[in-house]
Backbone as ProteinMPNN parsed JSONL, in Angstrom:
{"seq_chain_A": "MTNSLSAGRQRIRSLTTRGIMVPLKFTLGTSAAVIKAVPLLLVDLLNEDGVTGRAYAFCYRPSGAVAMSSHLLEAVDLLKGRASTPFDVTQTLSRQFSLLGVTGVVRMALSLLDMAMWDALAQMQRVPLSALLGPARNHFLPMTAAGLD", "coords_chain_A": {"N_chain_A": [[21.356, 19.755, -15.369], [18.35, 17.947, -15.858], [14.885, 18.479, -14.988], [13.922, 16.266, -12.603], [11.368, 15.348, -12.043], [9.883, 15.573, -14.375], [11.492, 14.495, -16.388], [12.131, 12.019, -15.477], [10.931, 9.577, -16.231], [10.287, 6.107, -16.238], [9.999, 2.709, -17.254], [8.767, -0.028, -15.621], [10.096, -3.244, -15.541], [10.499, -5.635, -14.027], [10.414, -7.012, -10.675], [12.299, -8.047, -7.921], [12.332, -9.613, -4.799], [13.929, -10.242, -1.674], [13.905, -11.767, 1.381], [15.813, -11.548, 4.26], [17.691, -12.636, 7.152], [19.645, -10.846, 9.295], [22.281, -11.412, 11.324], [23.024, -10.013, 14.516], [25.848, -8.481, 16.077], [25.714, -7.658, 18.658], [23.127, -8.118, 20.965], [19.853, -6.689, 20.982], [17.773, -5.343, 23.376], [14.36, -5.077, 24.012], [11.19, -3.949, 25.347], [9.524, -5.906, 24.548], [10.952, -8.075, 23.475], [14.092, -9.884, 23.023], [16.388, -9.08, 20.638], [18.176, -10.824, 18.307], [18.752, -11.112, 15.682], [18.154, -9.341, 12.644], [15.363, -8.827, 10.597], [15.371, -8.181, 7.181], [14.16, -6.758, 4.111], [15.142, -7.041, 0.87], [15.183, -5.285, -2.173], [15.121, -5.412, -5.67], [14.638, -3.564, -8.454], [13.983, -3.762, -11.741], [14.172, -1.879, -14.668], [12.868, -1.031, -17.987], [15.033, 0.004, -19.334], [17.11, -1.5, -18.573], [18.28, -0.936, -16.171], [18.896, -1.418, -12.739], [17.297, -0.573, -9.86], [17.829, -0.298, -6.394], [16.774, -1.113, -3.033], [16.225, -1.309, 0.531], [14.617, -2.53, 3.526], [14.024, -2.507, 7.042], [12.159, -4.924, 8.622], [10.902, -5.539, 11.02], [9.574, -7.998, 11.843], [9.891, -11.355, 10.529], [7.532, -12.016, 9.172], [6.672, -9.528, 8.358], [8.327, -8.952, 6.198], [7.38, -10.798, 4.358], [4.752, -9.88, 3.979], [5.231, -7.273, 2.968], [6.601, -7.894, 0.612], [4.589, -9.216, -0.829], [2.727, -7.113, -1.222], [4.34, -5.419, -2.758], [4.81, -6.941, -5.12], [2.234, -7.083, -6.143], [1.758, -4.349, -6.567], [3.679, -3.741, -8.538], [2.719, -5.271, -10.65], [0.533, -3.726, -11.357], [1.795, -1.582, -12.516], [3.601, -2.297, -14.524], [5.329, -1.728, -17.536], [4.279, 0.825, -17.949], [5.105, 4.173, -18.538], [6.43, 5.981, -16.028], [6.95, 8.368, -13.388], [8.593, 8.55, -10.156], [6.872, 10.132, -8.597], [4.408, 9.934, -10.012], [3.905, 7.21, -9.62], [3.595, 7.06, -6.846], [1.226, 8.554, -6.541], [-0.61, 7.01, -8.074], [-0.512, 4.444, -6.794], [-1.228, 5.087, -4.202], [-3.913, 5.676, -4.53], [-4.816, 3.175, -5.509], [-4.372, 1.451, -3.339], [-5.903, 2.541, -1.363], [-8.326, 1.663, -0.101], [-7.465, -0.558, 1.302], [-5.751, 0.658, 2.995], [-3.251, 2.952, 3.351], [-1.012, 2.66, 5.149], [1.294, 1.567, 7.705], [2.471, -1.645, 6.927], [1.798, -1.572, 4.209], [2.458, 1.081, 3.492], [5.198, 0.972, 4.012], [5.997, -0.879, 2.057], [5.327, 0.49, -0.33], [7.021, 2.632, -0.038], [9.506, 1.394, -0.3], [9.416, 0.732, -3.024], [9.366, 3.306, -4.118], [11.894, 4.256, -3.26], [13.592, 2.486, -4.666], [12.941, 3.168, -7.295], [13.873, 5.836, -7.411], [16.59, 5.34, -7.014], [17.228, 3.911, -9.365], [16.655, 5.914, -11.221], [18.616, 7.854, -10.603], [20.886, 6.414, -11.366], [20.356, 6.172, -14.117], [20.555, 8.823, -14.919], [23.127, 9.246, -14.334], [24.087, 10.463, -11.965], [24.836, 11.189, -8.518], [22.597, 9.848, -6.086], [21.965, 11.595, -3.997], [22.349, 14.095, -5.19], [20.291, 14.148, -6.981], [18.029, 14.178, -5.368], [18.296, 16.371, -3.659], [19.118, 19.898, -3.098], [21.674, 21.683, -4.949], [25.032, 21.331, -3.861], [26.492, 23.64, -1.614], [29.467, 25.198, -2.103], [31.964, 26.043, 0.017], [34.516, 27.785, 1.782], [36.084, 26.528, 4.601], [36.133, 28.362, 7.597], [37.492, 30.059, 10.429], [36.363, 31.652, 13.39], [38.023, 32.744, 15.206], [39.471, 35.3, 17.121], [37.894, 37.387, 16.207], [36.597, 39.245, 17.824]], "CA_chain_A": [[20.563, 18.582, -15.065], [16.946, 18.15, -16.158], [13.955, 18.33, -13.878], [13.737, 14.824, -12.42], [9.953, 14.979, -12.004], [9.345, 15.441, -15.726], [12.374, 13.695, -17.229], [12.467, 10.781, -14.809], [10.01, 8.479, -16.522], [10.865, 4.8, -16.496], [9.034, 1.61, -17.362], [9.18, -1.146, -14.777], [10.075, -4.558, -16.179], [10.307, -6.695, -13.034], [10.806, -6.744, -9.293], [12.736, -9.208, -7.158], [12.483, -9.338, -3.372], [14.578, -11.286, -0.878], [13.887, -11.566, 2.818], [16.996, -12.125, 4.902], [17.901, -12.378, 8.579], [21.006, -10.393, 9.505], [22.634, -11.586, 12.739], [23.633, -8.858, 15.164], [26.984, -8.779, 16.939], [25.228, -7.39, 20.006], [21.675, -8.243, 21.014], [19.084, -5.512, 21.375], [16.672, -5.686, 24.26], [13.212, -4.175, 24.045], [10.208, -4.398, 26.338], [8.792, -7.047, 23.995], [11.787, -9.23, 23.114], [15.532, -9.713, 22.812], [16.591, -9.224, 19.199], [19.505, -11.365, 17.986], [18.9, -10.992, 14.223], [17.26, -8.32, 12.095], [14.79, -9.184, 9.299], [15.408, -7.145, 6.147], [13.659, -7.09, 2.787], [15.952, -6.442, -0.19], [14.382, -5.093, -3.387], [15.765, -5.067, -6.939], [13.62, -3.14, -9.417], [14.58, -3.672, -13.074], [13.328, -1.142, -15.611], [13.014, -1.401, -19.404], [16.341, 0.455, -19.802], [18.103, -2.433, -18.072], [18.869, -0.399, -14.943], [18.306, -1.988, -11.531], [17.27, 0.259, -8.666], [17.82, -1.158, -5.204], [16.372, -0.534, -1.752], [16.0, -2.322, 1.565], [13.894, -2.039, 4.695], [13.931, -3.29, 8.267], [10.775, -5.405, 8.588], [10.457, -5.806, 12.391], [9.333, -9.436, 11.993], [9.971, -12.018, 9.222], [6.224, -11.927, 8.505], [6.594, -8.209, 7.73], [8.975, -9.055, 4.884], [6.46, -11.544, 3.486], [3.634, -8.984, 3.652], [5.717, -6.204, 2.09], [6.893, -8.488, -0.686], [3.31, -9.46, -1.491], [2.191, -5.814, -1.67], [5.201, -4.919, -3.832], [4.566, -7.689, -6.358], [0.933, -6.64, -6.649], [1.917, -2.975, -7.048], [4.432, -3.755, -9.796], [1.811, -5.774, -11.684], [-0.298, -2.599, -11.784], [2.61, -0.543, -13.151], [4.502, -2.82, -15.562], [5.256, -1.208, -18.891], [3.806, 2.213, -17.992], [6.131, 5.184, -18.293], [6.021, 6.663, -14.798], [7.938, 8.949, -12.487], [8.291, 8.154, -8.782], [5.697, 10.881, -8.153], [3.236, 9.289, -10.637], [3.698, 5.91, -8.974], [3.042, 7.332, -5.513], [-0.172, 8.965, -6.704], [-1.389, 5.862, -8.56], [-0.611, 3.374, -5.809], [-1.993, 5.579, -3.046], [-5.332, 5.478, -4.883], [-5.103, 1.748, -5.645], [-4.333, 0.782, -2.04], [-6.582, 3.365, -0.356], [-9.304, 0.911, 0.688], [-6.71, -1.414, 2.203], [-5.118, 1.557, 3.956], [-1.868, 3.223, 2.971], [-0.28, 2.835, 6.397], [1.978, 0.362, 8.16], [3.203, -2.497, 5.986], [1.548, -1.084, 2.837], [3.277, 2.284, 3.312], [6.596, 0.555, 3.934], [6.204, -1.505, 0.753], [5.302, 1.528, -1.356], [8.243, 3.425, 0.148], [10.597, 0.628, -0.914], [9.297, 0.903, -4.469], [9.771, 4.686, -4.372], [13.356, 4.341, -3.116], [14.225, 1.755, -5.769], [12.768, 3.963, -8.519], [14.806, 6.968, -7.36], [17.93, 4.797, -7.207], [17.369, 3.636, -10.801], [16.665, 7.203, -11.912], [19.941, 8.449, -10.415], [21.815, 5.677, -12.227], [20.065, 6.515, -15.511], [21.049, 10.181, -15.169], [24.551, 9.232, -13.993], [24.351, 11.418, -10.892], [24.595, 10.598, -7.197], [21.208, 9.957, -5.631], [21.835, 12.804, -3.176], [22.242, 15.245, -6.083], [18.973, 14.095, -7.604], [16.995, 14.451, -4.376], [18.461, 17.601, -2.903], [19.667, 21.055, -3.81], [23.103, 21.634, -5.242], [25.879, 21.598, -2.696], [27.16, 24.939, -1.525], [30.9, 25.05, -1.883], [32.442, 27.15, 0.826], [35.791, 27.577, 2.43], [35.944, 26.514, 6.058], [36.765, 29.508, 8.241], [37.395, 30.094, 11.883], [36.008, 32.984, 13.876], [38.94, 33.107, 16.292], [40.052, 36.639, 17.07], [36.995, 38.371, 15.582], [35.744, 39.837, 18.857]], "C_chain_A": [[19.099, 18.906, -15.325], [16.102, 17.983, -14.915], [13.589, 16.86, -13.743], [12.272, 14.422, -12.38], [9.382, 14.812, -13.404], [10.186, 14.503, -16.587], [12.632, 12.307, -16.661], [11.531, 9.625, -15.058], [10.79, 7.201, -16.786], [9.742, 3.776, -16.535], [9.559, 0.434, -16.557], [9.041, -2.445, -15.555], [9.777, -5.661, -15.16], [10.793, -6.241, -11.662], [11.194, -8.067, -8.647], [12.863, -8.787, -5.704], [13.159, -10.531, -2.711], [14.492, -10.894, 0.585], [15.093, -12.256, 3.423], [16.987, -11.811, 6.396], [19.376, -12.025, 8.757], [21.332, -10.529, 10.99], [23.313, -10.334, 13.284], [24.819, -9.304, 16.016], [26.598, -8.604, 18.402], [23.713, -7.493, 19.993], [21.059, -6.921, 21.456], [17.94, -5.974, 22.264], [15.587, -4.63, 24.19], [12.274, -4.674, 25.126], [9.474, -5.647, 25.857], [9.661, -8.278, 23.766], [13.265, -8.861, 23.13], [15.785, -10.03, 21.339], [18.025, -9.649, 18.937], [19.803, -11.291, 16.491], [17.829, -10.038, 13.715], [16.703, -8.794, 10.745], [14.794, -7.98, 8.351], [14.738, -7.665, 4.89], [14.496, -6.315, 1.789], [15.12, -6.4, -1.465], [15.284, -4.718, -4.542], [14.662, -4.782, -7.94], [14.301, -2.924, -10.766], [13.636, -2.904, -13.984], [13.654, -1.541, -17.052], [14.336, -0.933, -20.002], [17.461, -0.454, -19.321], [18.802, -1.969, -16.8], [18.134, -0.995, -13.748], [18.442, -1.006, -10.378], [17.134, -0.648, -7.452], [17.392, -0.376, -3.971], [16.245, -1.67, -0.744], [15.27, -1.679, 2.734], [13.995, -3.03, 5.834], [12.458, -3.647, 8.434], [10.178, -5.722, 9.959], [10.272, -7.291, 12.693], [9.504, -10.078, 10.609], [8.642, -11.961, 8.456], [6.022, -10.567, 7.841], [7.221, -8.216, 6.355], [8.067, -9.762, 3.893], [5.315, -10.633, 3.04], [4.077, -7.88, 2.694], [5.996, -6.727, 0.695], [5.614, -8.72, -1.482], [2.706, -8.164, -2.029], [3.015, -5.257, -2.826], [4.933, -5.62, -5.157], [3.233, -7.293, -6.982], [1.028, -5.228, -7.236], [2.625, -2.95, -8.4], [3.577, -4.302, -10.93], [0.906, -4.668, -12.211], [0.474, -1.6, -12.651], [3.43, -1.002, -14.348], [4.238, -2.186, -16.918], [4.764, 0.22, -19.016], [4.957, 3.164, -17.716], [5.675, 6.039, -17.117], [7.214, 7.283, -14.098], [7.649, 8.408, -11.085], [7.052, 8.869, -8.235], [4.412, 10.268, -8.714], [2.882, 7.991, -9.918], [3.091, 6.094, -7.586], [1.569, 7.701, -5.605], [-1.056, 7.778, -7.098], [-1.589, 4.82, -7.471], [-1.323, 3.817, -4.537], [-3.483, 5.431, -3.3], [-5.686, 3.995, -4.91], [-5.186, 1.021, -4.301], [-5.139, 1.517, -0.968], [-7.596, 2.591, 0.477], [-8.631, -0.04, 1.669], [-6.08, -0.59, 3.326], [-3.652, 1.725, 3.625], [-1.092, 3.617, 4.226], [0.481, 1.544, 6.687], [2.749, -0.355, 7.067], [2.998, -2.038, 4.543], [2.416, 0.135, 2.563], [4.754, 1.918, 3.193], [6.913, -0.06, 2.575], [6.262, -0.449, -0.351], [6.528, 2.428, -1.248], [9.454, 2.717, -0.44], [10.593, 0.783, -2.429], [9.769, 2.3, -4.869], [11.296, 4.821, -4.301], [14.069, 3.647, -4.269], [14.088, 2.523, -7.087], [13.723, 5.152, -8.548], [16.242, 6.496, -7.563], [18.186, 4.525, -8.687], [17.462, 4.941, -11.595], [18.025, 7.886, -11.783], [20.979, 7.735, -11.291], [21.617, 6.032, -13.697], [20.623, 7.891, -15.873], [22.527, 10.341, -14.825], [24.923, 10.335, -12.994], [24.18, 10.7, -9.556], [23.146, 10.81, -6.792], [20.997, 11.221, -4.814], [21.69, 14.054, -4.042], [20.868, 15.303, -6.728], [17.88, 14.527, -6.635], [17.098, 15.809, -3.716], [19.002, 18.733, -3.736], [21.153, 20.875, -4.053], [23.884, 21.965, -3.977], [26.441, 22.999, -2.763], [28.632, 24.684, -1.247], [31.371, 26.276, -1.106], [33.78, 26.779, 1.438], [35.571, 27.538, 3.937], [36.733, 27.657, 6.667], [36.688, 29.321, 9.743], [37.088, 31.522, 12.302], [36.916, 33.428, 15.015], [39.495, 34.506, 16.082], [39.164, 37.678, 16.429], [36.091, 39.038, 16.607], [35.37, 41.227, 18.478]], "O_chain_A": [[18.652, 20.018, -15.043], [16.545, 17.418, -13.915], [13.013, 16.273, -14.659], [11.95, 13.266, -12.655], [8.485, 13.994, -13.607], [9.643, 13.789, -17.43], [13.292, 11.495, -17.309], [11.351, 8.774, -14.187], [11.817, 7.21, -17.466], [8.685, 3.957, -15.931], [10.671, -0.041, -16.79], [7.999, -2.715, -16.154], [8.92, -6.514, -15.39], [11.483, -5.231, -11.521], [10.507, -9.077, -8.806], [13.429, -7.736, -5.402], [12.986, -11.675, -3.13], [14.949, -9.822, 0.98], [15.361, -13.421, 3.129], [16.36, -10.85, 6.841], [20.253, -12.816, 8.41], [20.736, -9.846, 11.823], [24.085, -9.68, 12.583], [24.792, -10.384, 16.606], [27.096, -9.315, 19.276], [23.079, -6.986, 19.067], [21.662, -6.147, 22.2], [17.221, -6.91, 21.916], [15.86, -3.434, 24.294], [12.53, -5.703, 25.752], [8.873, -6.364, 26.656], [9.171, -9.404, 23.852], [13.635, -7.691, 23.236], [15.441, -11.109, 20.856], [18.97, -8.943, 19.289], [20.957, -11.394, 16.076], [16.741, -9.942, 14.282], [17.474, -9.127, 9.845], [14.287, -6.908, 8.682], [14.744, -8.868, 4.627], [14.562, -5.087, 1.842], [14.434, -7.366, -1.797], [16.115, -3.818, -4.423], [13.846, -5.653, -8.241], [15.106, -2.005, -10.916], [12.451, -3.223, -14.073], [14.597, -2.293, -17.301], [14.732, -1.412, -21.065], [18.631, -0.213, -19.621], [19.809, -2.552, -16.399], [16.906, -1.071, -13.739], [19.548, -0.651, -9.97], [16.41, -1.643, -7.485], [17.606, 0.832, -3.866], [16.167, -2.84, -1.116], [15.295, -0.462, 2.915], [14.046, -4.241, 5.619], [11.599, -2.766, 8.392], [9.024, -6.144, 10.029], [10.771, -7.782, 13.706], [9.281, -9.405, 9.603], [8.638, -11.869, 7.228], [5.28, -10.463, 6.864], [6.718, -7.566, 5.439], [7.989, -9.375, 2.726], [4.951, -10.617, 1.865], [3.383, -7.584, 1.721], [5.665, -6.074, -0.295], [5.569, -8.446, -2.681], [2.228, -8.123, -3.162], [2.461, -4.688, -3.766], [4.84, -4.971, -6.198], [3.118, -7.181, -8.203], [0.444, -4.949, -8.283], [2.216, -2.221, -9.304], [3.698, -3.841, -12.064], [0.549, -4.672, -13.389], [-0.126, -0.858, -13.43], [3.909, -0.168, -15.116], [3.102, -2.112, -17.386], [4.826, 0.784, -20.108], [5.704, 2.973, -16.756], [4.663, 6.734, -17.199], [8.339, 6.793, -14.199], [6.57, 7.864, -10.849], [6.271, 8.275, -7.492], [3.436, 10.099, -7.983], [1.714, 7.713, -9.645], [2.179, 5.363, -7.201], [0.754, 7.207, -4.826], [-2.124, 7.573, -6.52], [-2.709, 4.362, -7.246], [-1.956, 3.001, -3.867], [-4.238, 5.097, -2.387], [-6.731, 3.596, -4.397], [-5.973, 0.088, -4.143], [-5.071, 1.159, 0.208], [-7.711, 2.85, 1.675], [-9.164, -0.301, 2.748], [-5.9, -1.068, 4.446], [-2.894, 0.755, 3.618], [-0.59, 4.734, 4.351], [0.317, 0.548, 5.983], [3.572, 0.242, 6.372], [3.927, -2.107, 3.738], [3.046, 0.217, 1.509], [5.476, 2.486, 2.373], [7.971, 0.203, 2.004], [7.146, -0.491, -1.207], [7.018, 2.931, -2.259], [10.333, 3.36, -1.014], [11.647, 0.947, -3.045], [10.492, 2.454, -5.853], [11.912, 5.427, -5.177], [15.052, 4.172, -4.792], [15.011, 2.529, -7.901], [14.318, 5.447, -9.585], [17.029, 7.18, -8.217], [19.247, 4.873, -9.205], [18.257, 5.051, -12.529], [18.531, 8.439, -12.759], [21.844, 8.379, -11.886], [22.588, 6.178, -14.439], [21.104, 8.103, -16.986], [23.107, 11.413, -14.995], [25.922, 11.035, -13.153], [23.456, 9.708, -9.474], [22.543, 11.833, -7.119], [19.949, 11.858, -4.927], [20.977, 14.983, -3.662], [20.344, 16.386, -6.99], [16.912, 15.171, -7.038], [16.092, 16.35, -3.256], [19.308, 18.57, -4.917], [21.803, 20.026, -3.442], [23.455, 22.765, -3.145], [26.818, 23.484, -3.83], [28.988, 24.029, -0.268], [31.183, 27.411, -1.545], [34.116, 25.604, 1.586], [34.932, 28.434, 4.489], [37.881, 27.892, 6.289], [35.906, 28.515, 10.248], [37.504, 32.478, 11.648], [36.603, 34.391, 15.714], [39.937, 34.849, 14.986], [39.64, 38.773, 16.127], [34.945, 39.365, 16.301], [34.653, 41.897, 19.221]]}, "name": "protein", "num_of_chains": 1, "seq": "MTNSLSAGRQRIRSLTTRGIMVPLKFTLGTSAAVIKAVPLLLVDLLNEDGVTGRAYAFCYRPSGAVAMSSHLLEAVDLLKGRASTPFDVTQTLSRQFSLLGVTGVVRMALSLLDMAMWDALAQMQRVPLSALLGPARNHFLPMTAAGLD"}
């Protein structure tokens, strides 16, 4: 497998976001509210190779999904057509959003973009995402230590 930081360049074509409310079977109670449905933002990132990377995030409030979507669309406009790795994108967007502050909703939005890019990269390389992000699995035989006093 090639080094994903150097070989993982992709050109973003478009981004689609969808905010949804997912009803819960059991309500969650917090000190602030009783939660009966969870707001999620779903992201589909299409690159120039025709591969769609996907990601989602819990948004806390429906307004969080709206804010994240807005930041994502602006970020993608800055990146469209540029050959970039997830690392390049993180560096570029951290600089671009620094005056606004790369925390809270902005950080969540940029993290969604990062996750979608890694998902697309794993599909392009035809490997599981876990293999792309982590070290190779150690194959070992399960053993028991019974009787080894």
